[in-house]
Amino acid sequence: MANHNLWKTKPICTIVLNSQDSGFSGWRALIASFMAVTQKLLNDVIRSLTNRYIENMVKFCGYLMGDDWLLQHAIALGYETPKTQQDVQELIRLASRDVREIAGVYGYTRLRRVMTTKGKTFWCIVFATNDPYEGLPTNAPPEARYLALKELLKKNGPPRWYRGS
């Protein structure tokens, strides 16, 4: 037996044709009305999906570090100057690990790529996130947790929230 619930939904709009709306101009009016309603419906769907995406976007709370700063820090720690892009990535990983170990935050932080509100991407030592699968707290950390890293990185203020990239 067929399910006829589809036909029981409420109409989105009603288009009324007068007896004078016969011929080509009547059909043009009908098509124009239909297109206007369809466009409004599509805009509503797109707006709804965009709002859901923004609400579900992963955010990270931490301190930013640029690639150049991490590379300079790695070289200052005695690592060799990178020769390939793979060497660069390895040095960035090693430098971030060393910074987190020196500051004593290695056990409860992660290194993630984030984007600022201006669209620039940076590495971030992350203390918290809204992603439950990261295994990190969902709230910003207390000052005792980030103070040593703040001083090492010469940052002002507590860690900030950034969008994951």
mmCIF file with all atom_site columns, C-alpha atoms in Angstrom:
data_model
loop_
_atom_site.group_PDB
_atom_site.id
_atom_site.type_symbol
_atom_site.label_atom_id
_atom_site.label_alt_id
_atom_site.label_comp_id
_atom_site.label_asym_id
_atom_site.label_entity_id
_atom_site.label_seq_id
_atom_site.pdbx_PDB_ins_code
_atom_site.Cartn_x
_atom_site.Cartn_y
_atom_site.Cartn_z
_atom_site.occupancy
_atom_site.B_iso_or_equiv
_atom_site.pdbx_formal_charge
_atom_site.auth_seq_id
_atom_site.auth_comp_id
_atom_site.auth_asym_id
_atom_site.auth_atom_id
_atom_site.pdbx_PDB_model_num
ATOM 1   C CA . MET A 1 1   ? 0.000  0.000  0.000   1.00 0.00 ? 1   MET A CA 1
ATOM 2   C CA . ALA A 1 2   ? 1.398  3.387  -0.975  1.00 0.00 ? 2   ALA A CA 1
ATOM 3   C CA . ASN A 1 3   ? 2.151  6.037  1.628   1.00 0.00 ? 3   ASN A CA 1
ATOM 4   C CA . HIS A 1 4   ? 0.146  9.164  0.821   1.00 0.00 ? 4   HIS A CA 1
ATOM 5   C CA . ASN A 1 5   ? 1.529  11.347 3.637   1.00 0.00 ? 5   ASN A CA 1
ATOM 6   C CA . LEU A 1 6   ? 3.421  13.325 1.018   1.00 0.00 ? 6   LEU A CA 1
ATOM 7   C CA . TRP A 1 7   ? 0.128  14.737 -0.228  1.00 0.00 ? 7   TRP A CA 1
ATOM 8   C CA . LYS A 1 8   ? -0.984 15.735 3.273   1.00 0.00 ? 8   LYS A CA 1
ATOM 9   C CA . THR A 1 9   ? 1.744  18.343 3.796   1.00 0.00 ? 9   THR A CA 1
ATOM 10  C CA . LYS A 1 10  ? 0.862  22.025 4.001   1.00 0.00 ? 10  LYS A CA 1
ATOM 11  C CA . PRO A 1 11  ? 1.383  24.055 0.843   1.00 0.00 ? 11  PRO A CA 1
ATOM 12  C CA . ILE A 1 12  ? 4.320  26.464 0.794   1.00 0.00 ? 12  ILE A CA 1
ATOM 13  C CA . CYS A 1 13  ? 2.345  29.032 -1.156  1.00 0.00 ? 13  CYS A CA 1
ATOM 14  C CA . THR A 1 14  ? -0.827 29.415 -3.125  1.00 0.00 ? 14  THR A CA 1
ATOM 15  C CA . ILE A 1 15  ? -0.904 30.826 -6.618  1.00 0.00 ? 15  ILE A CA 1
ATOM 16  C CA . VAL A 1 16  ? -4.283 32.034 -7.825  1.00 0.00 ? 16  VAL A CA 1
ATOM 17  C CA . LEU A 1 17  ? -5.050 32.389 -11.503 1.00 0.00 ? 17  LEU A CA 1
ATOM 18  C CA . ASN A 1 18  ? -7.878 34.630 -12.602 1.00 0.00 ? 18  ASN A CA 1
ATOM 19  C CA . SER A 1 19  ? -9.988 33.814 -15.583 1.00 0.00 ? 19  SER A CA 1
ATOM 20  C CA . GLN A 1 20  ? -8.238 36.767 -17.255 1.00 0.00 ? 20  GLN A CA 1
ATOM 21  C CA . ASP A 1 21  ? -4.869 35.020 -16.844 1.00 0.00 ? 21  ASP A CA 1
ATOM 22  C CA . SER A 1 22  ? -5.307 32.854 -19.868 1.00 0.00 ? 22  SER A CA 1
ATOM 23  C CA . GLY A 1 23  ? -2.810 32.432 -22.632 1.00 0.00 ? 23  GLY A CA 1
ATOM 24  C CA . PHE A 1 24  ? 0.892  33.191 -22.636 1.00 0.00 ? 24  PHE A CA 1
ATOM 25  C CA . SER A 1 25  ? 0.872  36.074 -20.124 1.00 0.00 ? 25  SER A CA 1
ATOM 26  C CA . GLY A 1 26  ? -1.003 33.956 -17.560 1.00 0.00 ? 26  GLY A CA 1
ATOM 27  C CA . TRP A 1 27  ? 1.559  31.175 -17.828 1.00 0.00 ? 27  TRP A CA 1
ATOM 28  C CA . ARG A 1 28  ? 4.397  33.687 -17.580 1.00 0.00 ? 28  ARG A CA 1
ATOM 29  C CA . ALA A 1 29  ? 2.896  35.046 -14.341 1.00 0.00 ? 29  ALA A CA 1
ATOM 30  C CA . LEU A 1 30  ? 2.498  31.501 -13.000 1.00 0.00 ? 30  LEU A CA 1
ATOM 31  C CA . ILE A 1 31  ? 6.088  30.583 -13.832 1.00 0.00 ? 31  ILE A CA 1
ATOM 32  C CA . ALA A 1 32  ? 7.418  33.849 -12.352 1.00 0.00 ? 32  ALA A CA 1
ATOM 33  C CA . SER A 1 33  ? 5.495  33.242 -9.118  1.00 0.00 ? 33  SER A CA 1
ATOM 34  C CA . PHE A 1 34  ? 6.723  29.659 -8.930  1.00 0.00 ? 34  PHE A CA 1
ATOM 35  C CA . MET A 1 35  ? 10.330 30.750 -9.484  1.00 0.00 ? 35  MET A CA 1
ATOM 36  C CA . ALA A 1 36  ? 10.102 33.436 -6.782  1.00 0.00 ? 36  ALA A CA 1
ATOM 37  C CA . VAL A 1 37  ? 8.737  30.928 -4.256  1.00 0.00 ? 37  VAL A CA 1
ATOM 38  C CA . THR A 1 38  ? 11.368 28.355 -5.232  1.00 0.00 ? 38  THR A CA 1
ATOM 39  C CA . GLN A 1 39  ? 14.160 30.911 -4.828  1.00 0.00 ? 39  GLN A CA 1
ATOM 40  C CA . LYS A 1 40  ? 12.886 31.900 -1.380  1.00 0.00 ? 40  LYS A CA 1
ATOM 41  C CA . LEU A 1 41  ? 12.698 28.247 -0.345  1.00 0.00 ? 41  LEU A CA 1
ATOM 42  C CA . LEU A 1 42  ? 16.241 27.575 -1.587  1.00 0.00 ? 42  LEU A CA 1
ATOM 43  C CA . ASN A 1 43  ? 17.559 30.637 0.247   1.00 0.00 ? 43  ASN A CA 1
ATOM 44  C CA . ASP A 1 44  ? 15.906 29.441 3.466   1.00 0.00 ? 44  ASP A CA 1
ATOM 45  C CA . VAL A 1 45  ? 17.440 25.964 3.082   1.00 0.00 ? 45  VAL A CA 1
ATOM 46  C CA . ILE A 1 46  ? 20.910 27.385 2.371   1.00 0.00 ? 46  ILE A CA 1
ATOM 47  C CA . ARG A 1 47  ? 20.665 29.757 5.353   1.00 0.00 ? 47  ARG A CA 1
ATOM 48  C CA . SER A 1 48  ? 19.595 26.893 7.611   1.00 0.00 ? 48  SER A CA 1
ATOM 49  C CA . LEU A 1 49  ? 22.439 24.631 6.466   1.00 0.00 ? 49  LEU A CA 1
ATOM 50  C CA . THR A 1 50  ? 24.985 27.444 6.819   1.00 0.00 ? 50  THR A CA 1
ATOM 51  C CA . ASN A 1 51  ? 23.815 28.210 10.368  1.00 0.00 ? 51  ASN A CA 1
ATOM 52  C CA . ARG A 1 52  ? 24.061 24.521 11.306  1.00 0.00 ? 52  ARG A CA 1
ATOM 53  C CA . TYR A 1 53  ? 27.586 24.341 9.846   1.00 0.00 ? 53  TYR A CA 1
ATOM 54  C CA . ILE A 1 54  ? 28.721 27.389 11.812  1.00 0.00 ? 54  ILE A CA 1
ATOM 55  C CA . GLU A 1 55  ? 27.174 26.020 15.007  1.00 0.00 ? 55  GLU A CA 1
ATOM 56  C CA . ASN A 1 56  ? 28.925 22.655 14.509  1.00 0.00 ? 56  ASN A CA 1
ATOM 57  C CA . MET A 1 57  ? 32.284 24.131 13.527  1.00 0.00 ? 57  MET A CA 1
ATOM 58  C CA . VAL A 1 58  ? 35.220 22.836 15.567  1.00 0.00 ? 58  VAL A CA 1
ATOM 59  C CA . LYS A 1 59  ? 36.830 25.489 17.730  1.00 0.00 ? 59  LYS A CA 1
ATOM 60  C CA . PHE A 1 60  ? 40.085 25.305 19.645  1.00 0.00 ? 60  PHE A CA 1
ATOM 61  C CA . CYS A 1 61  ? 41.264 27.302 22.661  1.00 0.00 ? 61  CYS A CA 1
ATOM 62  C CA . GLY A 1 62  ? 44.993 27.923 22.762  1.00 0.00 ? 62  GLY A CA 1
ATOM 63  C CA . TYR A 1 63  ? 48.011 29.998 21.803  1.00 0.00 ? 63  TYR A CA 1
ATOM 64  C CA . LEU A 1 64  ? 49.038 30.675 18.194  1.00 0.00 ? 64  LEU A CA 1
ATOM 65  C CA . MET A 1 65  ? 52.482 30.073 16.728  1.00 0.00 ? 65  MET A CA 1
ATOM 66  C CA . GLY A 1 66  ? 53.631 30.790 13.196  1.00 0.00 ? 66  GLY A CA 1
ATOM 67  C CA . ASP A 1 67  ? 55.623 28.370 11.058  1.00 0.00 ? 67  ASP A CA 1
ATOM 68  C CA . ASP A 1 68  ? 58.605 30.753 11.048  1.00 0.00 ? 68  ASP A CA 1
ATOM 69  C CA . TRP A 1 69  ? 58.645 31.060 14.833  1.00 0.00 ? 69  TRP A CA 1
ATOM 70  C CA . LEU A 1 70  ? 58.527 27.270 15.230  1.00 0.00 ? 70  LEU A CA 1
ATOM 71  C CA . LEU A 1 71  ? 61.328 26.761 12.692  1.00 0.00 ? 71  LEU A CA 1
ATOM 72  C CA . GLN A 1 72  ? 63.525 29.397 14.347  1.00 0.00 ? 72  GLN A CA 1
ATOM 73  C CA . HIS A 1 73  ? 62.844 27.832 17.732  1.00 0.00 ? 73  HIS A CA 1
ATOM 74  C CA . ALA A 1 74  ? 63.778 24.366 16.406  1.00 0.00 ? 74  ALA A CA 1
ATOM 75  C CA . ILE A 1 75  ? 67.063 25.675 14.962  1.00 0.00 ? 75  ILE A CA 1
ATOM 76  C CA . ALA A 1 76  ? 67.785 27.497 18.243  1.00 0.00 ? 76  ALA A CA 1
ATOM 77  C CA . LEU A 1 77  ? 67.306 24.163 20.039  1.00 0.00 ? 77  LEU A CA 1
ATOM 78  C CA . GLY A 1 78  ? 70.010 22.621 17.824  1.00 0.00 ? 78  GLY A CA 1
ATOM 79  C CA . TYR A 1 79  ? 68.026 20.950 15.045  1.00 0.00 ? 79  TYR A CA 1
ATOM 80  C CA . GLU A 1 80  ? 69.460 21.123 11.519  1.00 0.00 ? 80  GLU A CA 1
ATOM 81  C CA . THR A 1 81  ? 68.135 23.621 8.980   1.00 0.00 ? 81  THR A CA 1
ATOM 82  C CA . PRO A 1 82  ? 65.408 21.923 6.911   1.00 0.00 ? 82  PRO A CA 1
ATOM 83  C CA . LYS A 1 83  ? 66.189 21.037 3.295   1.00 0.00 ? 83  LYS A CA 1
ATOM 84  C CA . THR A 1 84  ? 62.809 19.696 2.121   1.00 0.00 ? 84  THR A CA 1
ATOM 85  C CA . GLN A 1 85  ? 59.167 20.411 2.875   1.00 0.00 ? 85  GLN A CA 1
ATOM 86  C CA . GLN A 1 86  ? 59.035 17.124 4.765   1.00 0.00 ? 86  GLN A CA 1
ATOM 87  C CA . ASP A 1 87  ? 61.940 18.357 6.935   1.00 0.00 ? 87  ASP A CA 1
ATOM 88  C CA . VAL A 1 88  ? 60.020 21.578 7.607   1.00 0.00 ? 88  VAL A CA 1
ATOM 89  C CA . GLN A 1 89  ? 56.942 19.662 8.789   1.00 0.00 ? 89  GLN A CA 1
ATOM 90  C CA . GLU A 1 90  ? 59.072 17.388 10.983  1.00 0.00 ? 90  GLU A CA 1
ATOM 91  C CA . LEU A 1 91  ? 60.844 20.369 12.571  1.00 0.00 ? 91  LEU A CA 1
ATOM 92  C CA . ILE A 1 92  ? 57.510 22.088 13.267  1.00 0.00 ? 92  ILE A CA 1
ATOM 93  C CA . ARG A 1 93  ? 56.266 18.945 14.993  1.00 0.00 ? 93  ARG A CA 1
ATOM 94  C CA . LEU A 1 94  ? 59.482 18.536 17.009  1.00 0.00 ? 94  LEU A CA 1
ATOM 95  C CA . ALA A 1 95  ? 59.633 22.211 17.997  1.00 0.00 ? 95  ALA A CA 1
ATOM 96  C CA . SER A 1 96  ? 56.011 22.227 19.176  1.00 0.00 ? 96  SER A CA 1
ATOM 97  C CA . ARG A 1 97  ? 56.634 19.063 21.191  1.00 0.00 ? 97  ARG A CA 1
ATOM 98  C CA . ASP A 1 98  ? 59.715 20.634 22.794  1.00 0.00 ? 98  ASP A CA 1
ATOM 99  C CA . VAL A 1 99  ? 57.888 23.893 23.608  1.00 0.00 ? 99  VAL A CA 1
ATOM 100 C CA . ARG A 1 100 ? 55.033 21.960 25.212  1.00 0.00 ? 100 ARG A CA 1
ATOM 101 C CA . GLU A 1 101 ? 57.473 19.784 27.215  1.00 0.00 ? 101 GLU A CA 1
ATOM 102 C CA . ILE A 1 102 ? 59.533 22.783 28.404  1.00 0.00 ? 102 ILE A CA 1
ATOM 103 C CA . ALA A 1 103 ? 56.344 24.543 29.538  1.00 0.00 ? 103 ALA A CA 1
ATOM 104 C CA . GLY A 1 104 ? 55.085 21.361 31.215  1.00 0.00 ? 104 GLY A CA 1
ATOM 105 C CA . VAL A 1 105 ? 51.826 21.258 29.228  1.00 0.00 ? 105 VAL A CA 1
ATOM 106 C CA . TYR A 1 106 ? 52.592 18.343 26.892  1.00 0.00 ? 106 TYR A CA 1
ATOM 107 C CA . GLY A 1 107 ? 50.295 15.852 28.617  1.00 0.00 ? 107 GLY A CA 1
ATOM 108 C CA . TYR A 1 108 ? 47.116 17.914 28.303  1.00 0.00 ? 108 TYR A CA 1
ATOM 109 C CA . THR A 1 109 ? 47.547 19.862 25.062  1.00 0.00 ? 109 THR A CA 1
ATOM 110 C CA . ARG A 1 110 ? 47.471 19.115 21.329  1.00 0.00 ? 110 ARG A CA 1
ATOM 111 C CA . LEU A 1 111 ? 48.959 20.799 18.280  1.00 0.00 ? 111 LEU A CA 1
ATOM 112 C CA . ARG A 1 112 ? 46.286 21.788 15.755  1.00 0.00 ? 112 ARG A CA 1
ATOM 113 C CA . ARG A 1 113 ? 46.016 24.027 12.704  1.00 0.00 ? 113 ARG A CA 1
ATOM 114 C CA . VAL A 1 114 ? 43.579 26.928 13.235  1.00 0.00 ? 114 VAL A CA 1
ATOM 115 C CA . MET A 1 115 ? 42.281 29.937 11.334  1.00 0.00 ? 115 MET A CA 1
ATOM 116 C CA . THR A 1 116 ? 41.927 33.487 12.628  1.00 0.00 ? 116 THR A CA 1
ATOM 117 C CA . THR A 1 117 ? 38.917 35.674 11.913  1.00 0.00 ? 117 THR A CA 1
ATOM 118 C CA . LYS A 1 118 ? 40.968 37.297 9.141   1.00 0.00 ? 118 LYS A CA 1
ATOM 119 C CA . GLY A 1 119 ? 41.453 33.919 7.419   1.00 0.00 ? 119 GLY A CA 1
ATOM 120 C CA . LYS A 1 120 ? 45.128 33.354 8.268   1.00 0.00 ? 120 LYS A CA 1
ATOM 121 C CA . THR A 1 121 ? 46.186 29.887 9.414   1.00 0.00 ? 121 THR A CA 1
ATOM 122 C CA . PHE A 1 122 ? 48.551 29.198 12.296  1.00 0.00 ? 122 PHE A CA 1
ATOM 123 C CA . TRP A 1 123 ? 49.649 26.348 14.494  1.00 0.00 ? 123 TRP A CA 1
ATOM 124 C CA . CYS A 1 124 ? 47.964 26.372 17.875  1.00 0.00 ? 124 CYS A CA 1
ATOM 125 C CA . ILE A 1 125 ? 48.854 24.703 21.146  1.00 0.00 ? 125 ILE A CA 1
ATOM 126 C CA . VAL A 1 126 ? 45.359 23.706 22.193  1.00 0.00 ? 126 VAL A CA 1
ATOM 127 C CA . PHE A 1 127 ? 44.089 23.382 25.772  1.00 0.00 ? 127 PHE A CA 1
ATOM 128 C CA . ALA A 1 128 ? 40.361 22.949 25.029  1.00 0.00 ? 128 ALA A CA 1
ATOM 129 C CA . THR A 1 129 ? 37.975 22.287 22.163  1.00 0.00 ? 129 THR A CA 1
ATOM 130 C CA . ASN A 1 130 ? 34.276 21.902 21.451  1.00 0.00 ? 130 ASN A CA 1
ATOM 131 C CA . ASP A 1 131 ? 35.019 18.572 19.696  1.00 0.00 ? 131 ASP A CA 1
ATOM 132 C CA . PRO A 1 132 ? 34.293 15.716 22.139  1.00 0.00 ? 132 PRO A CA 1
ATOM 133 C CA . TYR A 1 133 ? 36.481 13.295 20.137  1.00 0.00 ? 133 TYR A CA 1
ATOM 134 C CA . GLU A 1 134 ? 39.686 15.281 20.803  1.00 0.00 ? 134 GLU A CA 1
ATOM 135 C CA . GLY A 1 135 ? 39.885 14.099 24.419  1.00 0.00 ? 135 GLY A CA 1
ATOM 136 C CA . LEU A 1 136 ? 40.395 17.638 25.714  1.00 0.00 ? 136 LEU A CA 1
ATOM 137 C CA . PRO A 1 137 ? 38.287 19.780 28.056  1.00 0.00 ? 137 PRO A CA 1
ATOM 138 C CA . THR A 1 138 ? 35.481 21.864 26.556  1.00 0.00 ? 138 THR A CA 1
ATOM 139 C CA . ASN A 1 139 ? 36.203 24.915 28.740  1.00 0.00 ? 139 ASN A CA 1
ATOM 140 C CA . ALA A 1 140 ? 39.158 27.288 28.724  1.00 0.00 ? 140 ALA A CA 1
ATOM 141 C CA . PRO A 1 141 ? 41.854 26.174 31.188  1.00 0.00 ? 141 PRO A CA 1
ATOM 142 C CA . PRO A 1 142 ? 42.542 27.761 34.575  1.00 0.00 ? 142 PRO A CA 1
ATOM 143 C CA . GLU A 1 143 ? 45.516 30.152 34.671  1.00 0.00 ? 143 GLU A CA 1
ATOM 144 C CA . ALA A 1 144 ? 47.744 27.658 36.491  1.00 0.00 ? 144 ALA A CA 1
ATOM 145 C CA . ARG A 1 145 ? 47.567 25.341 33.470  1.00 0.00 ? 145 ARG A CA 1
ATOM 146 C CA . TYR A 1 146 ? 48.684 27.865 30.843  1.00 0.00 ? 146 TYR A CA 1
ATOM 147 C CA . LEU A 1 147 ? 50.872 30.333 32.759  1.00 0.00 ? 147 LEU A CA 1
ATOM 148 C CA . ALA A 1 148 ? 54.238 28.672 31.953  1.00 0.00 ? 148 ALA A CA 1
ATOM 149 C CA . LEU A 1 149 ? 53.409 28.402 28.237  1.00 0.00 ? 149 LEU A CA 1
ATOM 150 C CA . LYS A 1 150 ? 52.149 31.992 28.175  1.00 0.00 ? 150 LYS A CA 1
ATOM 151 C CA . GLU A 1 151 ? 55.485 33.199 29.572  1.00 0.00 ? 151 GLU A CA 1
ATOM 152 C CA . LEU A 1 152 ? 57.539 30.981 27.237  1.00 0.00 ? 152 LEU A CA 1
ATOM 153 C CA . LEU A 1 153 ? 55.666 32.230 24.158  1.00 0.00 ? 153 LEU A CA 1
ATOM 154 C CA . LYS A 1 154 ? 55.636 35.829 25.499  1.00 0.00 ? 154 LYS A CA 1
ATOM 155 C CA . LYS A 1 155 ? 51.857 36.112 25.068  1.00 0.00 ? 155 LYS A CA 1
ATOM 156 C CA . ASN A 1 156 ? 49.501 38.582 26.703  1.00 0.00 ? 156 ASN A CA 1
ATOM 157 C CA . GLY A 1 157 ? 46.315 37.275 28.260  1.00 0.00 ? 157 GLY A CA 1
ATOM 158 C CA . PRO A 1 158 ? 44.699 33.863 28.422  1.00 0.00 ? 158 PRO A CA 1
ATOM 159 C CA . PRO A 1 159 ? 44.407 31.426 25.494  1.00 0.00 ? 159 PRO A CA 1
ATOM 160 C CA . ARG A 1 160 ? 41.812 32.417 22.879  1.00 0.00 ? 160 ARG A CA 1
ATOM 161 C CA . TRP A 1 161 ? 39.292 30.462 20.816  1.00 0.00 ? 161 TRP A CA 1
ATOM 162 C CA . TYR A 1 162 ? 39.957 29.889 17.108  1.00 0.00 ? 162 TYR A CA 1
ATOM 163 C CA . ARG A 1 163 ? 38.208 28.034 14.324  1.00 0.00 ? 163 ARG A CA 1
ATOM 164 C CA . GLY A 1 164 ? 39.805 24.765 13.211  1.00 0.00 ? 164 GLY A CA 1
ATOM 165 C CA . SER A 1 165 ? 41.111 24.793 9.663   1.00 0.00 ? 165 SER A CA 1
#
